[in-house]
Short mmCIF file of C-alpha atoms and ligand atoms in Angstrom, two decimals:
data_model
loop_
_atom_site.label_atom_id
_atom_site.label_comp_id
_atom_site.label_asym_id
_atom_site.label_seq_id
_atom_site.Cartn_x
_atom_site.Cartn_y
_atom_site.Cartn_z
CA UNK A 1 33.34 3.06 -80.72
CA UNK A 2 32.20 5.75 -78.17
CA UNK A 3 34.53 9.10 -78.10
CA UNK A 4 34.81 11.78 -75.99
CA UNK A 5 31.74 13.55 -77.42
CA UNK A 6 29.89 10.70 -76.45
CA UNK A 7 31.03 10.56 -73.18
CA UNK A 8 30.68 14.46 -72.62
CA UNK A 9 27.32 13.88 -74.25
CA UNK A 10 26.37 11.29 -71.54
CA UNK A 11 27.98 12.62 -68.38
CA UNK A 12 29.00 16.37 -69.16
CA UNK A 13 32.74 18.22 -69.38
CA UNK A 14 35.38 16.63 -67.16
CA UNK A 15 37.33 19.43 -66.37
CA UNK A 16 34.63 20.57 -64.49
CA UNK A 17 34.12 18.21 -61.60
CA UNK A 18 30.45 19.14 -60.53
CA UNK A 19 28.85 15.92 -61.97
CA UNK A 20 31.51 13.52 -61.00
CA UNK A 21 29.86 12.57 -57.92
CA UNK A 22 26.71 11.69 -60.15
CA UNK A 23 28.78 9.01 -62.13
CA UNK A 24 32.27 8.11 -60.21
CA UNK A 25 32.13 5.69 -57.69
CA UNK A 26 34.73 3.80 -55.45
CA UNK A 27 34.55 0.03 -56.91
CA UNK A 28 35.71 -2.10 -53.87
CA UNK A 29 36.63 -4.99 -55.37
CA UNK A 30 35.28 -8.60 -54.05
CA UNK A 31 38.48 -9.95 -51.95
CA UNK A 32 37.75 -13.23 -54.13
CA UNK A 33 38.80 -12.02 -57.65
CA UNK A 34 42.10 -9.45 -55.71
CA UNK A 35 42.84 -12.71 -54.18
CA UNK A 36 43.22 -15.01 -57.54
CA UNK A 37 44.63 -11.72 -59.62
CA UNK A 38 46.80 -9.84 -57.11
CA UNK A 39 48.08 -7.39 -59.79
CA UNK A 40 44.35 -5.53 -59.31
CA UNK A 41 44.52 -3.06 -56.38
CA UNK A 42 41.60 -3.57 -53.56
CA UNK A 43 39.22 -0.66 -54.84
CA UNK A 44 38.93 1.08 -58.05
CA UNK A 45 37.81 4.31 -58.73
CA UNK A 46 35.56 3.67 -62.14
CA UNK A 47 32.49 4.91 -63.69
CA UNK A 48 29.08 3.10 -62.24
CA UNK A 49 28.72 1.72 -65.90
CA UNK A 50 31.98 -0.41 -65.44
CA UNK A 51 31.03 -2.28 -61.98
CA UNK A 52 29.80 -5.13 -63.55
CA UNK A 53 31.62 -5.18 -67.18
CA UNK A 54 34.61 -5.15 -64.85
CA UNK A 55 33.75 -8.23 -62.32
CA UNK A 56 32.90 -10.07 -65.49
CA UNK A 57 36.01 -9.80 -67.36
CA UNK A 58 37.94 -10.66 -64.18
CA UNK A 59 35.83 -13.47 -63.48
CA UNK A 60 36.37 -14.73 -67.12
CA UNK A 61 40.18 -14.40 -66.60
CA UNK A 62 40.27 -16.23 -63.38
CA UNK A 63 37.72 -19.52 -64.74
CA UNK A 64 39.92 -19.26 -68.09
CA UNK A 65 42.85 -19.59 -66.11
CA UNK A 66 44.69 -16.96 -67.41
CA UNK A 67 45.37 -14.97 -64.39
CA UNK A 68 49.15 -15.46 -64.75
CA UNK A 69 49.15 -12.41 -67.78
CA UNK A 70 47.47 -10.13 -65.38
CA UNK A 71 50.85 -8.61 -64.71
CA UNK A 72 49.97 -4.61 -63.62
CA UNK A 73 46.72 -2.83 -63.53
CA UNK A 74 47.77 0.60 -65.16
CA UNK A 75 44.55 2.49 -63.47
CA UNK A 76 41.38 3.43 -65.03
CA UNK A 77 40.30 6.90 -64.28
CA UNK A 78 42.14 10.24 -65.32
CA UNK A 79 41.25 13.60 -67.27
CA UNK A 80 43.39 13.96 -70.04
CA UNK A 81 43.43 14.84 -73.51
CA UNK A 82 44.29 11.91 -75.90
CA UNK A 83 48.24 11.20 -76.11
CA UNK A 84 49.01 13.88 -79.12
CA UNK A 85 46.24 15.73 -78.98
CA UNK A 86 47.30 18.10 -75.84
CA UNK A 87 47.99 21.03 -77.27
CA UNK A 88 44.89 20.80 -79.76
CA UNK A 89 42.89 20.54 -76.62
CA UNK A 90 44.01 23.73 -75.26
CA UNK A 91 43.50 25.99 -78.33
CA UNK A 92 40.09 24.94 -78.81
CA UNK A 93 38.87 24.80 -75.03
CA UNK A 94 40.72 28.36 -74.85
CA UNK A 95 37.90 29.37 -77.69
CA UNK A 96 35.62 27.99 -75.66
CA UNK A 97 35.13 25.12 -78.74
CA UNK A 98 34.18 22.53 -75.84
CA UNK A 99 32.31 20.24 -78.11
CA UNK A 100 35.39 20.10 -80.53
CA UNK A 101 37.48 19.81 -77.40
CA UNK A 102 35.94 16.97 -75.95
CA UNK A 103 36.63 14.63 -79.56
CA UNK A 104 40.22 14.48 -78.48
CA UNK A 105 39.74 13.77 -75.14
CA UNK A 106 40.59 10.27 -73.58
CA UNK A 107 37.82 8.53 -72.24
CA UNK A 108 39.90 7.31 -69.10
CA UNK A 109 38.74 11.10 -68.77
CA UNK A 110 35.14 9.84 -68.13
CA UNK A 111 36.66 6.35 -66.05
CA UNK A 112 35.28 4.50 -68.52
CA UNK A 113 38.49 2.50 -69.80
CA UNK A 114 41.36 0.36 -68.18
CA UNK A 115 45.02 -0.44 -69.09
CA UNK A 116 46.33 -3.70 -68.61
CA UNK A 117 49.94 -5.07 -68.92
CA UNK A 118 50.92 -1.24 -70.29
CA UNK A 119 54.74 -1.96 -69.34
CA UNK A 120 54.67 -4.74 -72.24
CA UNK A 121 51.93 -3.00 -74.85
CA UNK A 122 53.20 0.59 -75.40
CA UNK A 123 50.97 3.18 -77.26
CA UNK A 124 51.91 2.22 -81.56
CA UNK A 125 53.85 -1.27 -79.99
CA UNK A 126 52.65 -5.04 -81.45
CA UNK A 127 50.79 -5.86 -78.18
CA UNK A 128 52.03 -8.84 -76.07
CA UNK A 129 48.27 -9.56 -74.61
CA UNK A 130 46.78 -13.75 -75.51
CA UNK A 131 44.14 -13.50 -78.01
CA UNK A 132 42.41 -15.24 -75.29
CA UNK A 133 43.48 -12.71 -72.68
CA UNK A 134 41.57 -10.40 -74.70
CA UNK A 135 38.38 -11.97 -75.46
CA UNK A 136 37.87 -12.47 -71.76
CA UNK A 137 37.36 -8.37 -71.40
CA UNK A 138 35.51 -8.60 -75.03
CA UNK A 139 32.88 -11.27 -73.86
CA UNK A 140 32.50 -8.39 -70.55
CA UNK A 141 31.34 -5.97 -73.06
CA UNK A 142 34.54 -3.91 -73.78
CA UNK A 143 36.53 -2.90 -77.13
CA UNK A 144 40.06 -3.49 -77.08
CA UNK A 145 42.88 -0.67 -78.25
CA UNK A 146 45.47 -3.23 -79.51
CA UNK A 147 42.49 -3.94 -82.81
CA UNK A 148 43.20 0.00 -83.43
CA UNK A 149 45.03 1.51 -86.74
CA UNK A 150 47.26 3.17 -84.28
CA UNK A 151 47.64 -0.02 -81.91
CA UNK A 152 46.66 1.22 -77.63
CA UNK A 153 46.97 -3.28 -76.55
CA UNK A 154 47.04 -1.86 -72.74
CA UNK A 155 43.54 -0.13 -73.15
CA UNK A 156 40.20 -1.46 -73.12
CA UNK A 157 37.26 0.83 -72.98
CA UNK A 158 33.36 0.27 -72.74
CA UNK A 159 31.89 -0.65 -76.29
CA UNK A 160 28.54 1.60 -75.40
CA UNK A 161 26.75 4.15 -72.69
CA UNK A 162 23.35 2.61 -71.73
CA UNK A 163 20.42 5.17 -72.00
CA UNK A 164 19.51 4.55 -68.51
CA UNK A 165 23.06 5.42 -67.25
CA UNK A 166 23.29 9.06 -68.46
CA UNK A 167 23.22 12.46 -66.61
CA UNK A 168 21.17 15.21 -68.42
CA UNK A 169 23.11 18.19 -67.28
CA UNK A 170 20.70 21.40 -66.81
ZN1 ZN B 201 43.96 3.56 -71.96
#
């Protein structure tokens, strides 16, 4: 499961934005897939590395025919520290413990994870999502939050960082 670290690691400290442009793109999403799952919105503004897992997991829910449980798209990028962790964040970034900091960050930080259906799978809730529902972002190459010990069912998030895809700060 890639963390925060890994994510800083790959693509440097999201509270400064001087890399963002490097690895944040506007996704405009093919009219085909917005027009069989009209919960999606018409652009998305994701990591490069989720372009394609992204079009692939819609595409799977569309020829699965399970575009009916696409309900709300619940938005993919945002810097934030992980939901309990905010104040943990602070301290250590306030002793300049970035590393440290960057373990409890979320990696929606990095827009490299979705939510899905979040109005129905609360943060610690049973999630509502199909088992098929979910393998059709699995097969696309993501991890889901709802197989977690403290159960996220509205969050999927990339299952690695390709090599190729990673910015070596200076
Ligand atoms: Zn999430």
């Amino acid at each position: 499961m890639i963390t925060g670290l890994d994510c800083f690691d790959a693509f440097g400290d999201p509270n400064t934005v001087w890399d963002e442009g490097l690895y944040m793109v506007v996704w405009d999403v093919p009219k085909y897939i917005d027009d069989c799952i009209p919960a999606l919105p018409s652009r998305i503004y994701c990591n490069k590395e989720m372009i394609v897992p992204l079009e692939v997991a819609f595409l799977n829910v569309i020829n699965r025919g399970l575009t009916e449980e696409f309900k709300t798209w619940d938005g993919c990028f945002q810097v934030r520290p992980i939901r309990g962790y905010e104040t943990t964040v602070k301290k250590l970034l306030a002793s300049g413990q970035i590393e440290k900091a960057m373990v409890y960050m979320s990696i929606h930080s990095w827009g490299v994870a979705i939510d899905i259906n979040a109005f129905e799978n609360g943060l610690g809730k049973e999630p509502k999502m199909s088992k098929e529902f979910v393998e059709c972002f699995e097969d696309a190459g993501f991890e889901w939050g709802g197989n977690w010990k403290r159960k996220d069912g509205m969050h999927f998030q990339l299952t690695y960082i390709r090599e190729e895809s990673k910015i070596y700060r200076p």
